[in-house]
């Protein structure tokens, strides 16, 4: 759920594998909370990767670091690269 449409269970499985201080209840609860899979009944409280990124990292530094395919995109399109014109997408790689 949320804007990525990925099950919270996928993220929880990664944390289960990698965290040294893993606790099932805390991990599952936090992933369900952040994915808005439970606890919330108001959709506006869900984190959006687009609006959250624009608010806290408007230049897209994090995205540019971990998604090199988007490194050349301007801030206007860094969080929504599919909205960039096709010609520009090809130009930026």
CSV table of C-alpha atoms in Angstrom, one decimal:
chain,number,residue,atom,x,y,z
A,1,UNK,CA,0.0,0.0,0.0
A,2,UNK,CA,1.1,3.6,0.0
A,3,UNK,CA,2.3,5.3,-3.1
A,4,UNK,CA,4.9,2.6,-4.0
A,5,UNK,CA,2.3,-0.2,-4.0
A,6,UNK,CA,4.8,-2.7,-2.5
A,7,UNK,CA,3.7,-4.9,0.4
A,8,UNK,CA,5.2,-4.0,3.8
A,9,UNK,CA,6.2,-7.6,4.1
A,10,UNK,CA,9.0,-7.1,1.4
A,11,UNK,CA,10.6,-4.4,3.5
A,12,UNK,CA,10.2,-6.3,6.7
A,13,UNK,CA,11.9,-9.3,5.2
A,14,UNK,CA,15.0,-7.2,4.3
A,15,UNK,CA,15.2,-5.8,7.8
A,16,UNK,CA,14.7,-9.3,9.3
A,17,UNK,CA,17.7,-10.5,7.3
A,18,UNK,CA,20.0,-7.6,7.9
A,19,UNK,CA,19.3,-6.1,11.4
A,20,UNK,CA,21.5,-7.2,14.2
A,21,UNK,CA,18.9,-6.3,16.9
A,22,UNK,CA,15.9,-7.6,14.9
A,23,UNK,CA,12.6,-7.9,16.8
A,24,UNK,CA,9.7,-9.3,14.9
A,25,UNK,CA,6.9,-7.4,16.6
A,26,UNK,CA,8.7,-4.0,16.3
A,27,UNK,CA,9.7,-4.6,12.7
A,28,UNK,CA,6.3,-5.8,11.5
A,29,UNK,CA,4.5,-3.0,13.4
A,30,UNK,CA,6.8,-0.3,12.1
A,31,UNK,CA,6.5,-1.5,8.5
A,32,UNK,CA,2.7,-1.8,8.7
A,33,UNK,CA,2.6,1.7,10.2
A,34,UNK,CA,4.8,3.3,7.5
A,35,UNK,CA,3.0,1.5,4.7
A,36,UNK,CA,-0.4,2.5,6.0
A,37,UNK,CA,-1.4,-1.1,5.9
A,38,UNK,CA,-3.0,-0.8,9.3
A,39,UNK,CA,-3.5,1.6,12.2
A,40,UNK,CA,-4.5,4.4,9.8
A,41,UNK,CA,-7.9,4.9,8.2
A,42,UNK,CA,-7.0,8.3,6.7
A,43,UNK,CA,-5.1,8.0,3.5
A,44,UNK,CA,-3.6,11.5,3.7
A,45,UNK,CA,-1.4,10.3,6.6
A,46,UNK,CA,0.5,7.8,4.3
A,47,UNK,CA,4.0,8.8,3.3
A,48,UNK,CA,4.4,9.6,-0.4
A,49,UNK,CA,7.8,9.1,-1.9
A,50,UNK,CA,7.1,12.1,-4.1
A,51,UNK,CA,5.8,14.6,-1.6
A,52,UNK,CA,8.1,13.4,1.3
A,53,UNK,CA,11.2,13.7,-1.0
A,54,UNK,CA,10.2,17.1,-2.3
A,55,UNK,CA,9.7,18.4,1.3
A,56,UNK,CA,12.8,17.0,2.9
A,57,UNK,CA,15.3,16.7,0.0
A,58,UNK,CA,14.1,19.2,-2.7
A,59,UNK,CA,17.3,18.9,-4.7
A,60,UNK,CA,17.1,15.1,-4.8
A,61,UNK,CA,20.5,14.4,-3.4
A,62,UNK,CA,19.5,11.1,-1.9
A,63,UNK,CA,17.9,9.9,-5.1
A,64,UNK,CA,20.9,11.0,-7.2
A,65,UNK,CA,23.2,9.1,-4.9
A,66,UNK,CA,21.3,5.8,-4.9
A,67,UNK,CA,19.6,5.9,-8.3
A,68,UNK,CA,22.4,6.9,-10.7
A,69,UNK,CA,20.0,6.6,-13.6
A,70,UNK,CA,18.3,9.8,-12.3
A,71,UNK,CA,21.5,11.7,-11.4
A,72,UNK,CA,21.2,14.1,-14.4
A,73,UNK,CA,17.5,14.9,-13.9
A,74,UNK,CA,16.7,18.4,-12.7
A,75,UNK,CA,14.9,18.8,-9.4
A,76,UNK,CA,11.6,19.4,-11.1
A,77,UNK,CA,11.6,15.7,-12.3
A,78,UNK,CA,13.8,13.9,-9.8
A,79,UNK,CA,10.8,12.5,-7.9
A,80,UNK,CA,8.6,12.0,-10.9
A,81,UNK,CA,10.9,11.2,-13.8
A,82,UNK,CA,8.0,9.7,-15.8
A,83,UNK,CA,6.6,13.2,-16.2
A,84,UNK,CA,9.7,14.5,-18.0
A,85,UNK,CA,9.4,14.8,-21.8
A,86,UNK,CA,10.7,11.7,-23.6
A,87,UNK,CA,13.3,13.7,-25.5
A,88,UNK,CA,14.7,15.0,-22.2
A,89,UNK,CA,14.6,11.5,-20.6
A,90,UNK,CA,16.8,10.3,-23.5
A,91,UNK,CA,19.1,13.3,-23.2
A,92,UNK,CA,19.6,12.7,-19.4
A,93,UNK,CA,20.2,9.0,-19.9
